[in-house]
Tab-separated table of C-alpha atoms in Angstrom:
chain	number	residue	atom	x	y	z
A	1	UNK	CA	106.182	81.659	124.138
A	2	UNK	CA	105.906	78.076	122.799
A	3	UNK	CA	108.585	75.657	121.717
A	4	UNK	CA	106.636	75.079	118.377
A	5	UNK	CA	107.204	79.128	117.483
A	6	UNK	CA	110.693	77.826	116.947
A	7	UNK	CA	110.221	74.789	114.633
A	8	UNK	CA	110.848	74.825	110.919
A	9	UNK	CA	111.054	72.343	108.391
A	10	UNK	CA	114.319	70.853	107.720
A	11	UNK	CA	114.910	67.722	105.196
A	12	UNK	CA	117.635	65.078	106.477
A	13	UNK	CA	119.579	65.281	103.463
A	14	UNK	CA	120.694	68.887	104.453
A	15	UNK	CA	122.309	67.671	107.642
A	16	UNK	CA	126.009	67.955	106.829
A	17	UNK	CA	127.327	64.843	107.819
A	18	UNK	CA	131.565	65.684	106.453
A	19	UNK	CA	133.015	68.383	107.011
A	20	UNK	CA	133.960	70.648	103.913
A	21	UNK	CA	137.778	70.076	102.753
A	22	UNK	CA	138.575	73.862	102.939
A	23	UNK	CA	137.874	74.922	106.454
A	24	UNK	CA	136.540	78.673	105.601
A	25	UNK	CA	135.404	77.350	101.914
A	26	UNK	CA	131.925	76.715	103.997
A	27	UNK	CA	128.747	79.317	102.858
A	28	UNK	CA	127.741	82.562	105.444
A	29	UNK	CA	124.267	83.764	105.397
A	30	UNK	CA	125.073	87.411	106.453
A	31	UNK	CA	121.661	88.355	108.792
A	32	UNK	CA	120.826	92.386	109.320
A	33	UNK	CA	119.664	92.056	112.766
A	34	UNK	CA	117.412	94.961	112.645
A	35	UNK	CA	116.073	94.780	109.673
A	36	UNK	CA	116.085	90.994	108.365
A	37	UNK	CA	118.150	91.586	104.872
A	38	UNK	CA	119.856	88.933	104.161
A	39	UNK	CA	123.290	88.583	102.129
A	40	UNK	CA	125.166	85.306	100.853
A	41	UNK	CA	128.744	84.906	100.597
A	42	UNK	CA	131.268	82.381	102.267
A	43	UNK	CA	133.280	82.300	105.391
A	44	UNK	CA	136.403	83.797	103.874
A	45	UNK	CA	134.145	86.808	102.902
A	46	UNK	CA	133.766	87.661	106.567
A	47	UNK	CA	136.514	90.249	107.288
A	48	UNK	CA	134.215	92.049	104.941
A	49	UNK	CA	131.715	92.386	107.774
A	50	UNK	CA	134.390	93.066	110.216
A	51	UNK	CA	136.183	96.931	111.092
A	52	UNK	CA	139.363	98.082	113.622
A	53	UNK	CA	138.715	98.205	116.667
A	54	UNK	CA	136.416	95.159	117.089
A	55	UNK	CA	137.012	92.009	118.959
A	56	UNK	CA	136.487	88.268	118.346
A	57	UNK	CA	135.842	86.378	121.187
A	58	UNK	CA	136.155	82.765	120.872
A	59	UNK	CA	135.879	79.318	122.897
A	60	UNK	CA	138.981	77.518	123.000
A	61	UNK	CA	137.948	74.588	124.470
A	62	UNK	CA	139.245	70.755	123.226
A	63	UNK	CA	137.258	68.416	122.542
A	64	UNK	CA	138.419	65.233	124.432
A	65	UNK	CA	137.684	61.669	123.841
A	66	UNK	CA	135.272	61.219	125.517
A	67	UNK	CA	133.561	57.717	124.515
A	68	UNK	CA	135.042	54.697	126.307
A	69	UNK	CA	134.068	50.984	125.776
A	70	UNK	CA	134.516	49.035	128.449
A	71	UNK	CA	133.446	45.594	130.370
A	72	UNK	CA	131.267	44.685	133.334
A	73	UNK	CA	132.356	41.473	135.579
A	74	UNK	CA	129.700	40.207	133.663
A	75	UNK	CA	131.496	39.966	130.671
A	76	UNK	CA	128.917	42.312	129.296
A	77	UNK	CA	129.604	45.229	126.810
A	78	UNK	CA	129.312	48.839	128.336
A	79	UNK	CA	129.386	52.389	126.725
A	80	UNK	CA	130.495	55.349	128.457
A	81	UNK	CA	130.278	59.187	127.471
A	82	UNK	CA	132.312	61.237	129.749
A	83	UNK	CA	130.234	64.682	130.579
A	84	UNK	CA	131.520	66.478	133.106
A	85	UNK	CA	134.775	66.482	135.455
A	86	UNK	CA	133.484	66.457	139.026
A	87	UNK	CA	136.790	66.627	140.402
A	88	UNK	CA	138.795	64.022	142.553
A	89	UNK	CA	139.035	61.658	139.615
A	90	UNK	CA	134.758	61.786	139.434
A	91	UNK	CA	133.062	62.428	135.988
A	92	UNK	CA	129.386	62.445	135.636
A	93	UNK	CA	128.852	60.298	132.712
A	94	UNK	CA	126.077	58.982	130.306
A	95	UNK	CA	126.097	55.370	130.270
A	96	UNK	CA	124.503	52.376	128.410
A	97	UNK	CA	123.529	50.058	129.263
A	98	UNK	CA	121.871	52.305	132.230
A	99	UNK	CA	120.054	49.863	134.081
A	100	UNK	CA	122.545	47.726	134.624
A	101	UNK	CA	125.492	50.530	135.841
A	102	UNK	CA	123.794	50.265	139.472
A	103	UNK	CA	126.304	52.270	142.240
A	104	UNK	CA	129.138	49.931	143.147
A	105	UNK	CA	129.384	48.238	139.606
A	106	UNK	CA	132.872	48.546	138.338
A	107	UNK	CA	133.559	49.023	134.691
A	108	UNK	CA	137.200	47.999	132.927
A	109	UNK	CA	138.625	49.822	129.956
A	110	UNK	CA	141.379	48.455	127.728
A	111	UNK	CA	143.299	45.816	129.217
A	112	UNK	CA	142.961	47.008	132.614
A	113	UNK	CA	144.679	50.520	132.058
A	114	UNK	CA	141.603	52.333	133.231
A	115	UNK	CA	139.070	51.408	135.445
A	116	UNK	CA	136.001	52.756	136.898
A	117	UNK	CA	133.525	51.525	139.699
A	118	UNK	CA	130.003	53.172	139.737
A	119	UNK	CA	129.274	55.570	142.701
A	120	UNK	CA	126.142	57.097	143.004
A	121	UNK	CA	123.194	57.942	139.955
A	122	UNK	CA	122.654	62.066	139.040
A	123	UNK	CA	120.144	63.703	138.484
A	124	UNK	CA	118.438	62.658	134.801
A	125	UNK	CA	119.841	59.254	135.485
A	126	UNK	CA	123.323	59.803	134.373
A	127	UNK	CA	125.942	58.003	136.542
A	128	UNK	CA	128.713	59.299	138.979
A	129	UNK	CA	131.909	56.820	137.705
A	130	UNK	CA	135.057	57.117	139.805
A	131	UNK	CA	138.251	56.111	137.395
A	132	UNK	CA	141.482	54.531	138.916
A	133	UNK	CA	144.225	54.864	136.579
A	134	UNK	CA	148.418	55.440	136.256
A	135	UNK	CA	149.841	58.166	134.907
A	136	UNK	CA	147.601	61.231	132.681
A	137	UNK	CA	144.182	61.393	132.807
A	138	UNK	CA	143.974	62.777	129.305
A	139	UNK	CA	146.671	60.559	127.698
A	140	UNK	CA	145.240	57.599	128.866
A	141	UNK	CA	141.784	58.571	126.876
A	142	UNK	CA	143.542	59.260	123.698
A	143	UNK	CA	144.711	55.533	123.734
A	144	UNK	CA	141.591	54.134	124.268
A	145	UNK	CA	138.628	56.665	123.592
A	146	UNK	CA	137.320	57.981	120.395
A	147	UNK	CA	135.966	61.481	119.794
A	148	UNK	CA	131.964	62.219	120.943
A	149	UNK	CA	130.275	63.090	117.595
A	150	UNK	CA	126.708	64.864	117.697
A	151	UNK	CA	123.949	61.970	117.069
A	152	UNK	CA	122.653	63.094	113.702
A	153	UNK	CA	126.262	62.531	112.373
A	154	UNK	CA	126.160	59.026	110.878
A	155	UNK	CA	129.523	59.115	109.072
A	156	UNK	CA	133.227	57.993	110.596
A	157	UNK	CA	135.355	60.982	110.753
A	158	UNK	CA	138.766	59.981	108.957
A	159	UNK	CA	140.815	63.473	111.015
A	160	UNK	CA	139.438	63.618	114.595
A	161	UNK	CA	141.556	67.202	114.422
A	162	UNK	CA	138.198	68.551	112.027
A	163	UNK	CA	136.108	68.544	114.893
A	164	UNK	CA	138.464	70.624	117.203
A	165	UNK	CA	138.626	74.711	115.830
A	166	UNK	CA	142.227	75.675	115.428
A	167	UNK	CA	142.569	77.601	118.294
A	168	UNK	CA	141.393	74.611	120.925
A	169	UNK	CA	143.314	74.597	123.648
A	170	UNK	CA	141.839	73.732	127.004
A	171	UNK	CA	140.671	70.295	126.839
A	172	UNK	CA	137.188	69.245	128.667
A	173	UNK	CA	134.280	69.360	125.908
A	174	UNK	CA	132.093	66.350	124.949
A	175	UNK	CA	130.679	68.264	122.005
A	176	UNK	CA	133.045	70.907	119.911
A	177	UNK	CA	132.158	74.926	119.897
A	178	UNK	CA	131.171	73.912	116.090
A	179	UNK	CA	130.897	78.012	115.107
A	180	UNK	CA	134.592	78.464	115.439
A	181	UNK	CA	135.518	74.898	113.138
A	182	UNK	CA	135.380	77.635	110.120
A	183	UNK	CA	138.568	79.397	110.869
A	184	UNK	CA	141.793	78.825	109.481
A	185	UNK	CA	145.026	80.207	110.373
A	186	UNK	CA	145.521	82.048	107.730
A	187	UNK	CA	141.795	83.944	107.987
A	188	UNK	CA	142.336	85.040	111.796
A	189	UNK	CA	145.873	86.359	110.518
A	190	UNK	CA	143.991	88.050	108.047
A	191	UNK	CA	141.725	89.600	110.646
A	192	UNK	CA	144.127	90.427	113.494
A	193	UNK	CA	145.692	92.114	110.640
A	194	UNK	CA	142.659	94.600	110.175
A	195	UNK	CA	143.454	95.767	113.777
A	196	UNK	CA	140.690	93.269	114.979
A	197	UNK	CA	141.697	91.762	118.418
A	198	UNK	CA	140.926	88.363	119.203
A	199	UNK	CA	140.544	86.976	122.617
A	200	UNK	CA	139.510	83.638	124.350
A	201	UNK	CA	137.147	82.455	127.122
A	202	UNK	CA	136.310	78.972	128.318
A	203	UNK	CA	133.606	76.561	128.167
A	204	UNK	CA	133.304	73.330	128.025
A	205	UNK	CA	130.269	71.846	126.196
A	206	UNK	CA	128.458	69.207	127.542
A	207	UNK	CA	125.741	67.011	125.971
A	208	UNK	CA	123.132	69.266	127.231
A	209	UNK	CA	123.936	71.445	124.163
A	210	UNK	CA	122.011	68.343	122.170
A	211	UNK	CA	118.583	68.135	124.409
A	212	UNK	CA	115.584	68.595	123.215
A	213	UNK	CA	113.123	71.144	124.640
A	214	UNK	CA	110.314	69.093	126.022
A	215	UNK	CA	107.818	71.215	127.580
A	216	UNK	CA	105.572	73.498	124.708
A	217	UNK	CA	106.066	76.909	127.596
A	218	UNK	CA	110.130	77.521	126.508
A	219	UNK	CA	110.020	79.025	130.517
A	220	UNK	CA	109.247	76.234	132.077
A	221	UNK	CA	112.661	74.399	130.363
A	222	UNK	CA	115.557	73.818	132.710
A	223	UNK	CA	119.051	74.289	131.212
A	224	UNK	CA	121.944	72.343	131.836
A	225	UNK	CA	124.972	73.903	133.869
A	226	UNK	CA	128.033	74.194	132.010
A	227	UNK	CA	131.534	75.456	133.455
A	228	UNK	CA	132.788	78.879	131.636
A	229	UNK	CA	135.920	80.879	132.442
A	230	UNK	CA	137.019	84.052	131.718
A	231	UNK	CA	140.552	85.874	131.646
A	232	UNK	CA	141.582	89.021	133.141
A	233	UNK	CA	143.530	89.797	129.862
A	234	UNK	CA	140.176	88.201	127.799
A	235	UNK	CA	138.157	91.240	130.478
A	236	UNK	CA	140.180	93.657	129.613
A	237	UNK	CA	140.254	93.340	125.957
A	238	UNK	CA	136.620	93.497	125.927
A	239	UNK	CA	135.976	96.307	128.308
A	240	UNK	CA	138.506	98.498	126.303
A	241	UNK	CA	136.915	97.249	122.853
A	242	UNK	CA	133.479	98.953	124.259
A	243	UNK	CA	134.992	102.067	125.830
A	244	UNK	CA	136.599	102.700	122.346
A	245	UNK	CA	133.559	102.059	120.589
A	246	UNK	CA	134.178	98.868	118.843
A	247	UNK	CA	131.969	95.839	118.672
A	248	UNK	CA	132.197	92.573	120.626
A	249	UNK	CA	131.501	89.528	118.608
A	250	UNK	CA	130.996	86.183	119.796
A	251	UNK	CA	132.124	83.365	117.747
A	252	UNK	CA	129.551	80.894	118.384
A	253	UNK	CA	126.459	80.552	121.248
A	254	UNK	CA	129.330	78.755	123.791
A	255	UNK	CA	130.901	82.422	123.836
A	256	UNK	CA	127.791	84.328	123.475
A	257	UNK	CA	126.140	82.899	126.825
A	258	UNK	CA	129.323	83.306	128.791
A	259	UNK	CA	130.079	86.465	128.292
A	260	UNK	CA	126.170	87.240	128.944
A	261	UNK	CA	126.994	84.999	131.909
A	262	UNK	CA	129.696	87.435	133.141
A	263	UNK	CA	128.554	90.553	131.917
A	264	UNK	CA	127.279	93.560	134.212
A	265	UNK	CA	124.092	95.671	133.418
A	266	UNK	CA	126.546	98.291	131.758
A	267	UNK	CA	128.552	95.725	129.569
A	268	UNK	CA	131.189	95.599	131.623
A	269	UNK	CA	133.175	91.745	132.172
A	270	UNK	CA	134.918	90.466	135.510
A	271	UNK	CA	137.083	87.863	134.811
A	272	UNK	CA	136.594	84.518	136.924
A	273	UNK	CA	135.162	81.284	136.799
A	274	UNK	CA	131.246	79.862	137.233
A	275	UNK	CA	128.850	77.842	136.397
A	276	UNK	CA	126.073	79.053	134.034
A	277	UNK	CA	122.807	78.206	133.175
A	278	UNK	CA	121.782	80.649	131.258
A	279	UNK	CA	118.914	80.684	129.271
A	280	UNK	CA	118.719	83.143	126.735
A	281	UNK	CA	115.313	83.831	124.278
A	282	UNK	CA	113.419	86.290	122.656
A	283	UNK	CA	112.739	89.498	125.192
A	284	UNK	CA	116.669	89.025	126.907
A	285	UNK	CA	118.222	92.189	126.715
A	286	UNK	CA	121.831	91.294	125.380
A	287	UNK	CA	124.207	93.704	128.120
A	288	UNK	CA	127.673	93.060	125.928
A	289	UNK	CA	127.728	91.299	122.719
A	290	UNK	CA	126.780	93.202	119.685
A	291	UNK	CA	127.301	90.510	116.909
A	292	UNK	CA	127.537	86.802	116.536
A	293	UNK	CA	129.280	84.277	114.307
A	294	UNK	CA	127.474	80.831	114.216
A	295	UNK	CA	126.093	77.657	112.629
A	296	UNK	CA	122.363	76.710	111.911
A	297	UNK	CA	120.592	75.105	114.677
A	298	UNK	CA	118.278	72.159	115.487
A	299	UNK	CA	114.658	72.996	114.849
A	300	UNK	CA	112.959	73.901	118.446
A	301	UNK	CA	116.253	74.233	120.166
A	302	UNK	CA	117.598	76.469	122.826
A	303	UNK	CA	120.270	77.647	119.862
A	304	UNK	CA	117.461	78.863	117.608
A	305	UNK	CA	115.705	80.655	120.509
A	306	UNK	CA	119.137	81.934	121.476
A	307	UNK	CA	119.734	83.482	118.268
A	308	UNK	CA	115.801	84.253	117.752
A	309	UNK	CA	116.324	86.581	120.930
A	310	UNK	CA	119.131	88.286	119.014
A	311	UNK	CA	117.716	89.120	115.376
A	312	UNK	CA	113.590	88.820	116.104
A	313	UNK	CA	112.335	84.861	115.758
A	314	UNK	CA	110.267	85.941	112.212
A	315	UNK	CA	114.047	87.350	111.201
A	316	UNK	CA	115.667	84.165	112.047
A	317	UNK	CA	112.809	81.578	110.566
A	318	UNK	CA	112.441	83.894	107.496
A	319	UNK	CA	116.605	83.492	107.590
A	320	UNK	CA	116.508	79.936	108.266
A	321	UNK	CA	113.656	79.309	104.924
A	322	UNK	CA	115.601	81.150	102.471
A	323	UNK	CA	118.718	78.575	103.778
A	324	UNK	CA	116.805	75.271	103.261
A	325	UNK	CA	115.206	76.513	100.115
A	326	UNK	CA	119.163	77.344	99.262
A	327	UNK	CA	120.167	73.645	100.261
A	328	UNK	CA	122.847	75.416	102.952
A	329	UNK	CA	123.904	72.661	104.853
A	330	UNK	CA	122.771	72.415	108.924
A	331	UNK	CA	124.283	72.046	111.633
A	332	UNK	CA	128.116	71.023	113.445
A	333	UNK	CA	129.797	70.204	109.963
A	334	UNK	CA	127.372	72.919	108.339
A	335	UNK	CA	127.454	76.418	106.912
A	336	UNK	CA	127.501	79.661	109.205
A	337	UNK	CA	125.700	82.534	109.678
A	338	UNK	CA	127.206	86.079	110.736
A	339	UNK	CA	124.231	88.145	112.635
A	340	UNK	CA	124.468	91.675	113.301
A	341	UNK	CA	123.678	95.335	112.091
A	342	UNK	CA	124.831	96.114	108.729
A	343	UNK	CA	124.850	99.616	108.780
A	344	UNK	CA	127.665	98.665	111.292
A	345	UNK	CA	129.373	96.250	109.327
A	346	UNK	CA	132.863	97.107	107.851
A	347	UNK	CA	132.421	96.715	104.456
């Protein structure tokens, strides 16, 4: 299976670049998995695809902020993208310039409140930084960081709090879990009130979510690890949901892959806490999810072939036309799509 099965045509004007002022004002494209029908509506329309006895898992990861500027000795300007907590005050990082961020150069942020000295390069070039700092980690980056938008988003961001989903609580993402930015408040009270439970796992999304597929064989392409978590009460939720017959839904990929990370060969989910690299296209056999909420992905991109290996890749490109030729708008600050069987569906 080649990378170019998963291309389509996209024009750069649909690339949302705001998000929408109403949260769950933002269109769905409602996908039949089986058969490829195709419904419109919008994202307050979706308890309408929804029944009792189903269950909404979602990522509550935070976005943090993540992208410091800082100074060499040199005097000379530095970027750095935090992507991953390594532990003992280590985060591999993404840093430019690269060439000069050779191990041992140190790196100062603010007026001295943060500092970091270069300790070894990773893997892909990105650079081990160890940061010395007072007090809170965290605290300290709100002060002087500023929130990791995708590339293809050009425009300032007036309410950093758009790109975090309502529900974000664990902080530790460079990118958000963009799906779950169409919820309000008021629409999950809505849909707990249904007798839909809702439960939460854990995964923190790293840049890797963003890189291109560069080899045409998709088998040959290496994904990046990401750390997911999930609860004993998140593990029992969904083992009871499937003994009693009701769906599992995933509320975006980020939830999709860890719960296919965790799940057994009958369905079944062990709470704990790994690494994943899961890669997941057409002719995976999905063990526990049974529907999925989430946004339009980049052309060629381990999202499309994710969601390919869920509805057929000639349901998802036929899916993905019929948006463009709709002017739906792509991607993080984009519409959503619900996928899953309609002669399931709730409505």
């Amino acid at each position: 299976m080649k990378t170019s099965d998963f291309m389509y045509d996209l024009p750069e004007e649909l690339i949302a670049q705001t998000p929408l002022e109403r949260r769950d004002g933002s269109r769905l494209l409602v996908l039949d998995k089986d058969t490829g029908a195709i419904e419109h509506r919008h994202f307050y329309d979706l308890p309408d695809y929804l029944r009792p006895g189903d269950c909404l898992v979602m990522n509550d990861s935070r976005v943090i902020p993540a992208r410091l500027f800082g100074t060499r000795p040199t005097g000379g300007a530095v970027e750095v993208l935090l992507l991953r907590d390594l532990g003992d005050n280590c985060w591999e990082c993404l840093t430019r310039p690269g060439k000069k961020m050779r191990p041992g150069t140190a790196v100062t942020f603010g007026d001295g409140e943060l500092t970091g000295v270069v300790e070894s390069v990773a893997e892909g070039g990105n650079r081990v930084i160890r940061f010395s700092y007072q007090g809170i980690f965290l605290e300290i980056l709100d002060r002087l960081g500023q929130m990791p938008l995708p590339p293809y988003i050009k425009a300032q961001l007036d309410d950093p709090e758009r790109y975090q989903t309502v529900y974000s609580r664990e902080p530790g993402s460079a990118a958000a879990p963009t799906a779950g930015l169409h919820f309000t408040q008021e629409l999950l009270e809505k849909i707990r009130a249904m007798g839909v439970q809702e439960c939460f796992v854990t995964l923190h999304v790293g840049l890797g979510t963003f890189r291109p597929v560069k080899v045409e064989n998709i088998e040959e392409h290496e994904m990046h690890s990401e750390l997911c978590t999930v609860s004993q009460e998140t593990a029992d939720i969904i083992n009871r949901t499937r003994r009693q017959g009701g769906r599992v839904i995933a509320v975006g990929t980020t939830s999709c892959r860890t719960l296919e990370s965790f799940a057994a060969l009958d369905g079944s989910i062990q709470p704990g806490s790994r690494w994943t690299n899961i890669f997941i296209y057409p002719g995976y056999q999905f063990k526990c999810i049974d529907a999925l909420v989430t946004n339009f992905h980049l052309p060629g991109s381990t999202l499309v072939m994710l969601v390919s290996a869920l509805a057929g890749r000639e349901n998802i490109l036929a899916a993905y036309r019929e948006a463009v030729n709709l002017r739906y708008r792509f991607f993080s600050f984009g519409d959503a799509m619900f996928i899953g069987s309609m002669s399931e569906n709730g409505g």
